[in-house]
Coordinates of C-alpha atoms in Angstrom, one line a residue:
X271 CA 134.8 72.1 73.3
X272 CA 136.6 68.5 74.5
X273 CA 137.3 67.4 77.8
X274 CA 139.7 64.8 78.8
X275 CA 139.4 63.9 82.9
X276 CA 142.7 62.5 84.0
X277 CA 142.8 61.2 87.6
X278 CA 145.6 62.5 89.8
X279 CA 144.9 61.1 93.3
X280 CA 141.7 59.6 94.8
X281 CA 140.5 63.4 95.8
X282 CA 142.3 65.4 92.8
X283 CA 141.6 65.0 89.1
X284 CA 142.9 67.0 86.4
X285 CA 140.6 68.1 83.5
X286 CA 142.0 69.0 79.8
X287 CA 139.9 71.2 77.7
X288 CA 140.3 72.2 73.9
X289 CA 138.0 75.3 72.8
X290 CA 137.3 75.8 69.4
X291 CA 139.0 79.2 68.1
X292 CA 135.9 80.6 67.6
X293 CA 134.3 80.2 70.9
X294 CA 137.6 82.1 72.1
X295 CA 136.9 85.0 70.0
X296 CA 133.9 85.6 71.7
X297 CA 135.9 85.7 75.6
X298 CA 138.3 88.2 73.4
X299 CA 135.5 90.4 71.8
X300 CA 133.9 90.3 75.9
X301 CA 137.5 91.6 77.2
X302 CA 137.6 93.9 75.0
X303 CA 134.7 95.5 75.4
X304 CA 135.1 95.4 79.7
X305 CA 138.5 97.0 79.2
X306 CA 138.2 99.7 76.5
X307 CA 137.0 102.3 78.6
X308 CA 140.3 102.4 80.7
X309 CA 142.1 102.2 78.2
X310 CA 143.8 105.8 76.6
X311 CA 145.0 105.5 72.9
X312 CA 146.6 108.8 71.3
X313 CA 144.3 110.0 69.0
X314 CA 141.3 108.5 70.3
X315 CA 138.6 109.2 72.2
X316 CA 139.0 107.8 75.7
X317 CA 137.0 103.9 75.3
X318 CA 136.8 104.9 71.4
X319 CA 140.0 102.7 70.0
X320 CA 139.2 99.9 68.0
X321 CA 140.4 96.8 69.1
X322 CA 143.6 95.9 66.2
X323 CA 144.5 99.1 67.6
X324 CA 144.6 98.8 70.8
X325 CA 145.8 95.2 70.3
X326 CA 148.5 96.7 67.6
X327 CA 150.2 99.3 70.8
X328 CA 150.1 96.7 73.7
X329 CA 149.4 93.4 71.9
X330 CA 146.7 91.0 72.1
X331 CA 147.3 89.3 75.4
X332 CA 146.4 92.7 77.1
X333 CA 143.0 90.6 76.9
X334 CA 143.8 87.3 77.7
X335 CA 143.5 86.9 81.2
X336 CA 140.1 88.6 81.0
X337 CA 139.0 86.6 77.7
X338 CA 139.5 83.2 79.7
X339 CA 137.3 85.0 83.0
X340 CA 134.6 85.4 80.3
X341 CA 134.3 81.9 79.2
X342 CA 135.7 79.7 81.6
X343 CA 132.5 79.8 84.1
X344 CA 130.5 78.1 81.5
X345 CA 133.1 75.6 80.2
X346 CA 134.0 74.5 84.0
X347 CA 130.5 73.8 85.1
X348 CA 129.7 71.9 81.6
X349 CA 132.7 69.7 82.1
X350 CA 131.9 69.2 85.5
X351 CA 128.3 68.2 85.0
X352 CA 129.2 65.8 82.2
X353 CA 131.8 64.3 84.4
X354 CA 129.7 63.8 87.4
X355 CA 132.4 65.1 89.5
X356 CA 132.1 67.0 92.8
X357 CA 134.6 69.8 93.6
X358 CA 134.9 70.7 96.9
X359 CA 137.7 73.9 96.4
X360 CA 138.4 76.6 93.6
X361 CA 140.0 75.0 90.8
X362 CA 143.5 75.8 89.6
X363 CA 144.0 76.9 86.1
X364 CA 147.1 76.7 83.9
X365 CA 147.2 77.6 79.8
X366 CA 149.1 75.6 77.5
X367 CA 148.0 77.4 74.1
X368 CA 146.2 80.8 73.6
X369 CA 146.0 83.4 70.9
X370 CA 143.6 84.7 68.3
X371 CA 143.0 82.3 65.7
X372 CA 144.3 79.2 67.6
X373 CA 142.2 76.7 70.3
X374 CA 142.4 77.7 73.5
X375 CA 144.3 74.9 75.2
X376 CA 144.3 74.6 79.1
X377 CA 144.1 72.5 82.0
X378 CA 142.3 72.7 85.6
X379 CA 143.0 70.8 88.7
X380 CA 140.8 70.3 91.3
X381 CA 139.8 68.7 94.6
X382 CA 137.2 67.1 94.2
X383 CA 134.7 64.5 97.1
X384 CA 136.9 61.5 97.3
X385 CA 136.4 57.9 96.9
X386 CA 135.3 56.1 100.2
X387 CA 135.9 52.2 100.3
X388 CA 133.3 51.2 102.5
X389 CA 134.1 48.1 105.3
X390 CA 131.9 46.5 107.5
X391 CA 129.1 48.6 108.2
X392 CA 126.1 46.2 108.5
X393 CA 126.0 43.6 111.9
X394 CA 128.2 46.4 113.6
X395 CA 128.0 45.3 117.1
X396 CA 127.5 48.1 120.4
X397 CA 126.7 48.4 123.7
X398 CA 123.7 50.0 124.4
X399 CA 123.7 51.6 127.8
X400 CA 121.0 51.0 130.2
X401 CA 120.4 53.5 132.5
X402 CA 118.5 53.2 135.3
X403 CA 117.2 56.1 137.4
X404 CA 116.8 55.9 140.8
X405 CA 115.5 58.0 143.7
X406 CA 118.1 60.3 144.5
X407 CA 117.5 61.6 140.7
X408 CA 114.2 61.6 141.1
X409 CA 114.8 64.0 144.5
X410 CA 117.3 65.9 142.8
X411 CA 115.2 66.9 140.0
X412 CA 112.6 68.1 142.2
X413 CA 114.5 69.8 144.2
X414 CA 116.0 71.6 141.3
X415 CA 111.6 72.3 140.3
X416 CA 111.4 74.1 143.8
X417 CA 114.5 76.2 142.8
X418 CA 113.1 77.5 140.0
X419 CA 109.9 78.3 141.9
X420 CA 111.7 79.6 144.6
X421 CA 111.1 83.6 145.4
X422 CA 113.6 85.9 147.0
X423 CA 111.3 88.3 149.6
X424 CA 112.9 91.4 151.6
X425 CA 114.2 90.6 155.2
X426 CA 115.1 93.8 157.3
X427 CA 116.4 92.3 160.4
X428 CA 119.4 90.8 160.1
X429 CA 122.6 91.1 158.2
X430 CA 123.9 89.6 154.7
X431 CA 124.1 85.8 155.4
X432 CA 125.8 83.2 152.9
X433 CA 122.7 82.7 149.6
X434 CA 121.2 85.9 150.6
X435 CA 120.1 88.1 147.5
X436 CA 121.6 91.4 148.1
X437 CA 121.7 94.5 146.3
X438 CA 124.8 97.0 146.4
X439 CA 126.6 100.0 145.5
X440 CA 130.1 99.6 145.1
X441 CA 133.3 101.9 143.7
X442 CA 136.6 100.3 143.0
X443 CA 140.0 101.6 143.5
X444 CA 143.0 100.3 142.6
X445 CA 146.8 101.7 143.7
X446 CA 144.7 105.1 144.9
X447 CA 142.7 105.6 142.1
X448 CA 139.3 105.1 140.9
X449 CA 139.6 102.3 138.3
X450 CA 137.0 102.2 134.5
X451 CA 134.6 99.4 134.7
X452 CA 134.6 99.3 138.8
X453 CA 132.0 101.0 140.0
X454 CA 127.7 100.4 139.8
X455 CA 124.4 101.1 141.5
X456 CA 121.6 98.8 141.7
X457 CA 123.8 95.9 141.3
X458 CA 122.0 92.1 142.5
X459 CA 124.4 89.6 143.6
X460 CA 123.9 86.2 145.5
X461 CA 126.4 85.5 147.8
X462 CA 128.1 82.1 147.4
X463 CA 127.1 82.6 143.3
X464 CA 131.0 83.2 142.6
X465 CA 130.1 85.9 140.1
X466 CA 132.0 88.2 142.1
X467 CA 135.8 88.4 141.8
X468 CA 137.4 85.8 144.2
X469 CA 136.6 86.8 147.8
X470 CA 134.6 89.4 147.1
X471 CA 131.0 87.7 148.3
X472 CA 132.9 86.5 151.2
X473 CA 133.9 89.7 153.1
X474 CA 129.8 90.9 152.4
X475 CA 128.6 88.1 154.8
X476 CA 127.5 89.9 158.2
X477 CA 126.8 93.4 155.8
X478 CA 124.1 95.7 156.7
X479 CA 122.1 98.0 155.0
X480 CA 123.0 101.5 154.6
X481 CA 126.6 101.2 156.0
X482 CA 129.7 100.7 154.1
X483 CA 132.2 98.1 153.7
X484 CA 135.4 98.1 152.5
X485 CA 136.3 95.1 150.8
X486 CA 140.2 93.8 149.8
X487 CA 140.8 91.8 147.1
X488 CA 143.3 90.7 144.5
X489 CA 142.1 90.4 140.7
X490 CA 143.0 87.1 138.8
X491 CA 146.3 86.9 136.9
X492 CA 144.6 86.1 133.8
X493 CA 141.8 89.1 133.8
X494 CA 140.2 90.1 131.0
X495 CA 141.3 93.7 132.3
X496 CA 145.2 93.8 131.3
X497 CA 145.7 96.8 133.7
X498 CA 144.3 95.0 136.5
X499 CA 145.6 91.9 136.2
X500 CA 147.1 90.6 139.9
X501 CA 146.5 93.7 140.9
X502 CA 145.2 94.3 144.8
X503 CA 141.8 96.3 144.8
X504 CA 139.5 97.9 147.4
X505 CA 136.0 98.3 146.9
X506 CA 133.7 100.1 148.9
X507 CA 130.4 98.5 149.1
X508 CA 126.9 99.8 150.3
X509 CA 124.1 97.4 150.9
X510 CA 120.9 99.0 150.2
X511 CA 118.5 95.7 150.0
X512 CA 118.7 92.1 152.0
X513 CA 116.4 89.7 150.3
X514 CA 116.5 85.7 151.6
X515 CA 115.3 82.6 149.5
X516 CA 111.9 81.3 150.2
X517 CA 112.1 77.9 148.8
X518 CA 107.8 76.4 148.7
X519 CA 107.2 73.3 150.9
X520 CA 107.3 70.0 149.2
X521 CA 103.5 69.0 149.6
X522 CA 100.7 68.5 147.1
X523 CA 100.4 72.2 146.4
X524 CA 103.9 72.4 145.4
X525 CA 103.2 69.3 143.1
X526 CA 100.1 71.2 141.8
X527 CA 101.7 74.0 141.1
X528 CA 104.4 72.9 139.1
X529 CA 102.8 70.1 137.4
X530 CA 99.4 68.6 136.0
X531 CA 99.2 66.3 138.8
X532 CA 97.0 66.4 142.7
X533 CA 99.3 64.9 144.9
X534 CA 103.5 65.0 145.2
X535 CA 103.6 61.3 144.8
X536 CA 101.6 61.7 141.8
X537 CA 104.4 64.2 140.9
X538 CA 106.9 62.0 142.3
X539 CA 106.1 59.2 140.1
X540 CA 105.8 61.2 137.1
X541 CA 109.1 62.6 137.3
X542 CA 110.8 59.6 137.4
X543 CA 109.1 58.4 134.4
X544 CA 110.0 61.6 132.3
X545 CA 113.8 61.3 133.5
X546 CA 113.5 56.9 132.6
X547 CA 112.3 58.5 129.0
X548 CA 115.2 61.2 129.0
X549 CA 117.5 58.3 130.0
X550 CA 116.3 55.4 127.3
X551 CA 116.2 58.1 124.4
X552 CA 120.0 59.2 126.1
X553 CA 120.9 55.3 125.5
X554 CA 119.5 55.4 122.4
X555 CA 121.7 58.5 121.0
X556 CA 124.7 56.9 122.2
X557 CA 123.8 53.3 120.5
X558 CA 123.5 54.8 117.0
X559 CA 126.7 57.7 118.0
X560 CA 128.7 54.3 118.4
X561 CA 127.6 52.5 115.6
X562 CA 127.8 55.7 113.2
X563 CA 131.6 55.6 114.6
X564 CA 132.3 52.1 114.2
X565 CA 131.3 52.4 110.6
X566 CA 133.3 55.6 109.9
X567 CA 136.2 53.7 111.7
X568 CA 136.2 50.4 109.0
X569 CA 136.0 52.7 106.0
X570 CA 138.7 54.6 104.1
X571 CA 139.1 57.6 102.3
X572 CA 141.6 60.4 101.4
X573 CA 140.0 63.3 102.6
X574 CA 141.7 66.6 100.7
X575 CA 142.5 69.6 103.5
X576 CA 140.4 72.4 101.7
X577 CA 137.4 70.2 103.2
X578 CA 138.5 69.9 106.4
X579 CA 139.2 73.8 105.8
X580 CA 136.1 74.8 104.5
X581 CA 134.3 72.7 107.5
X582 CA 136.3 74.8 110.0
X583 CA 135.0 77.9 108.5
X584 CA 131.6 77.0 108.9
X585 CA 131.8 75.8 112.7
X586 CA 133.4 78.9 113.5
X587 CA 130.6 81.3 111.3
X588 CA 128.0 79.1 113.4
X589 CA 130.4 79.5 116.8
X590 CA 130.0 83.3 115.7
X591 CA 126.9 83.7 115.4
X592 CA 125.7 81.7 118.8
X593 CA 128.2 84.7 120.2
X594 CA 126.3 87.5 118.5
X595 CA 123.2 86.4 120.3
X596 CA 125.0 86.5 123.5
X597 CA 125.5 89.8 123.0
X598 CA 129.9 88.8 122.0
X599 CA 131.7 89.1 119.5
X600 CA 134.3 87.0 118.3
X601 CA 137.2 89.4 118.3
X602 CA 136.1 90.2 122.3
X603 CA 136.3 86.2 122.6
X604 CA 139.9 85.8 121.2
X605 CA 140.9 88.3 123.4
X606 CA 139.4 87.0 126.7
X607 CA 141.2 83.7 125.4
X608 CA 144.6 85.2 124.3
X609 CA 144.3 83.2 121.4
X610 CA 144.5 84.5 117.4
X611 CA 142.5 83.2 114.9
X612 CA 144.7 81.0 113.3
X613 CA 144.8 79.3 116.8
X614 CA 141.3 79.1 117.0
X615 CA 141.2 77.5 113.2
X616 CA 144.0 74.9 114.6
X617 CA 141.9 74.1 117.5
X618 CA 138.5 72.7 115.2
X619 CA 140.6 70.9 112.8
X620 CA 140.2 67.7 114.2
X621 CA 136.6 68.0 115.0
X622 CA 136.0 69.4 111.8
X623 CA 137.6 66.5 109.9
X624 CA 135.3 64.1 112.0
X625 CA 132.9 65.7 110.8
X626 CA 133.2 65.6 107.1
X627 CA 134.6 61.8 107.6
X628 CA 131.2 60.9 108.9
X629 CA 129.3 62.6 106.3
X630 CA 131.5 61.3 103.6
X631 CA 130.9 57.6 105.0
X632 CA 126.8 58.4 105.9
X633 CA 126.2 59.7 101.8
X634 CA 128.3 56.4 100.7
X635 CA 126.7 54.7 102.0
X636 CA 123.0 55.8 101.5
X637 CA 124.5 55.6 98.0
X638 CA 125.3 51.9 98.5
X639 CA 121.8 51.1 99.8
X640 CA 119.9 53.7 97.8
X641 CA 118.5 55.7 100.0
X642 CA 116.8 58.9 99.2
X643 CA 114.8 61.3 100.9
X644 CA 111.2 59.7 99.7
X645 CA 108.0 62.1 99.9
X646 CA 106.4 60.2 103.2
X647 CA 109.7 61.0 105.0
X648 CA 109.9 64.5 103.4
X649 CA 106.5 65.5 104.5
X650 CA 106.9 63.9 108.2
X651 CA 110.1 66.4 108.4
X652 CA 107.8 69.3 107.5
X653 CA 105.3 68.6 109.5
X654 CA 107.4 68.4 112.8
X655 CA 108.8 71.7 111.5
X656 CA 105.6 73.2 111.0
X657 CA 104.8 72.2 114.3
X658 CA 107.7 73.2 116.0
X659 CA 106.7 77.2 114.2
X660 CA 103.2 76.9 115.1
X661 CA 102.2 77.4 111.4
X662 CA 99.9 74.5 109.0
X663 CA 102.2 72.5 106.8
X664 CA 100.5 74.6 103.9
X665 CA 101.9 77.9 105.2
X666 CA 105.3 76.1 106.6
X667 CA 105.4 74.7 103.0
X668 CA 105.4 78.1 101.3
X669 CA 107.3 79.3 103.3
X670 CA 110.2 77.0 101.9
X671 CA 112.8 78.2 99.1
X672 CA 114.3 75.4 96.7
X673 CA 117.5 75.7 99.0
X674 CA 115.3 74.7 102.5
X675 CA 114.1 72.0 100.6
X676 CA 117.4 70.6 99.4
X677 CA 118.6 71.2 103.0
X678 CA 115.7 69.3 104.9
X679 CA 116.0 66.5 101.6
X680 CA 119.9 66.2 102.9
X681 CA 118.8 65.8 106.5
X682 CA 116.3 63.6 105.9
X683 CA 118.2 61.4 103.7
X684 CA 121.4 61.2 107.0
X685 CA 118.5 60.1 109.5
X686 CA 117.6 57.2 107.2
X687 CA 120.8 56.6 106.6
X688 CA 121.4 56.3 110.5
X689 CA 118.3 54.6 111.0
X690 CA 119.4 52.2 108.4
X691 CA 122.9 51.4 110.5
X692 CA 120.5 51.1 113.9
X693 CA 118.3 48.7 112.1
X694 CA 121.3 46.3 111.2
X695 CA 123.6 46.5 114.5
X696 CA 123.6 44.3 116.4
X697 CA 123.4 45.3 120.6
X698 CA 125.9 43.5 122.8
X699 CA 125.3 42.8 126.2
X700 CA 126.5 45.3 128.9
X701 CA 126.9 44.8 132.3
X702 CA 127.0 48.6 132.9
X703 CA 123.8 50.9 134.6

């Protein structure tokens, strides 16, 4: 076989190939024998014809198509490797000679990674963000620790009151009638939570338990419900259970309890230091997001659409699996949306394209620098991994097929890459908090 790579455009190539007659024969012999069985010669056994005769009533190219499936795998993937090349869609094939006897003459276009011409990307200058915390985040945080501390006990004296945890019975009707979907037992709701439909919560406040209420209210234009869309409802509404928030007192038991620490300014103190760490590492992100950005922005490239395409696809297979473990499914999402899937696809184009530009620009230039995922940075990536799955890096490691490893090699390689940007910038001062 010979191989000629022409280049079309800076993401497209074409790629001529010349197979020897004989190496054709054998794609011919393979059609043959994957399409004799279907195919019915008078006075033959059903896959019993011999090929010249079966060639002789429908003629020869009855097996082309089929002959060049046989042996084009192999062909593509040599020229490809001797080529270095890097397609990143299905190649397009078109025949310019063909027949028994004769070289098999065709040619293949391709997208393939483009070319990225590289600009500044060393000395970038950023801001790096300084942000400072200060007491009302450190009173804010612990308030939000007493929240989730907080218990909700039974109160029998009183009616429903606004944050009351209440439990109710309730039947919808709508124009007269008993609507699907409108009616439960045992239900808990928080009033003031806004879970309810508009109004709803409201018209509980001064309940009590054990006698009904009739509440009024009017569903939202845009309700996943088509038949109830806009529509007026009543519901009637039994409280059967009161329950108030008992938020703990904020003392040195609370600190104990919710921390390692003997007294709340102990607690107090330690908070702000964890939020001052959340904050610096915070500043941090968004030092190397801008430099990765800057350098993305100086370099150029002609990125081909079925990458952009094929990066779509994935956020959305990732987007549909997050759903499935929320218990959704994507055709229930378009539907709450109103949108098709085509929309959907539009929508993640642009992200999707910022995505692949900055991975384009990262891998040219770890290629420029020549970075590679060493074994010390490897084996610090398993470890935290290992870690993070309570296993020894020995188990973790076996654990690992020849694709995890290429995956966590690739991920490895981008941090270094980033870290190598970080290293170089240069941070400008910033007047901001």
């Amino acid at each position: 076989m010979k191989t000629t790579v022409e280049k079309i455009s800076s993401n497209k190539v074409k790629i001529s190939f010349v197979v020897e007659a004989e190496q054709f024969e054998k794609g011919m012999q393979s059609a043959y024998r994957k399409n004799v069985g279907r195919i019915s010669i008078p006075g033959f056994r059903k896959g019993k014809a011999p090929r010249k005769v079966i060639e002789a009533q429908y003629g020869e190219a009855i097996f082309y198509e089929d002959a060049v499936d046989a042996i084009f795998p192999e062909l593509y993937d040599q020229a490809i490797s001797e080529n270095k090349l890097e397609p990143v869609d299905r190649p397009s094939l078109e025949v310019q000679q063909i027949g028994s006897g004769k070289d098999l003459e065709f040619t293949v276009e391709v997208f393939v990674k483009p070319e990225v011409t590289l600009g500044q990307y060393k000395g970038i200058e950023a801001e790096k963000h300084q942000h400072a915390v200060d007491d009302e985040a450190v009173k804010a945080e612990i308030e939000r620790a007493r929240e989730r501390v907080s218990r909700y006990i039974e109160v029998e004296d009183r009616p429903v009151k606004l944050d009351d945890q209440v439990t109710i019975n309730y039947a919808g009707f709508c124009e007269g009638e008993q609507f699907e979907g409108g009616t439960a037992e045992g239900q808990k709701l928080v009033i003031g939570s806004g879970n309810f439909i508009p109004g709803f919560e409201d018209q509980l406040v001064g309940a009590e338990v054990g006698k009904e209420v009739e509440v009024n209210v009017t569903f939202p234009e845009k309700y996943h419900a088509e038949n109830l869309a806009g529509k007026p409802a009543t519901f009637k509404v039994t409280v059967t259970e009161i329950q108030e928030k008992e938020v703990p007192e904020l003392d040195d038991e609370f600190a104990k309890d919710v921390s390692d620490c003997d007294t709340l300014e102990e607690y107090r103190a330690q908070t702000k230091e964890k939020l001052q760490k959340q904050a610096d590492e915070r500043a941090d992100v968004e030092f190397e997001n801008a430099v990765v950005e800057q350098a993305v922005e100086n370099a150029q490239m002609d990125i081909p659409e079925p990458m952009v395409e094929s990066q779509v696809t994935s956020m959305l297979r990732d987007m549909e699996m997050r759903m499935m473990y929320q218990g959704l499914r994507m055709e229930d999402y378009l539907k709450y949306t109103g949108q098709t899937m085509e929309q959907m696809r539009e929508t993640q184009k642009e992200e999707a394209e910022r995505r692949v530009r900055t991975q384009l620009v990262l891998d040219a230039i770890a290629q420029a620098e020549s970075i590679e995922a060493d074994e010390e940075s490897m084996d610090k990536e398993i470890a935290k991994y290992a870690e993070q799955s309570k296993k020894s890096v020995e188990d973790f490691k076996k654990g690992l097929s020849s694709q995890d490893m290429e995956y966590l090699a690739a991920m490895v390689k981008v941090q270094k890459t980033v870290d190598f940007l970080k290293a170089e910038a240069v941070v400008k001062p910033c007047d901001c908090e």
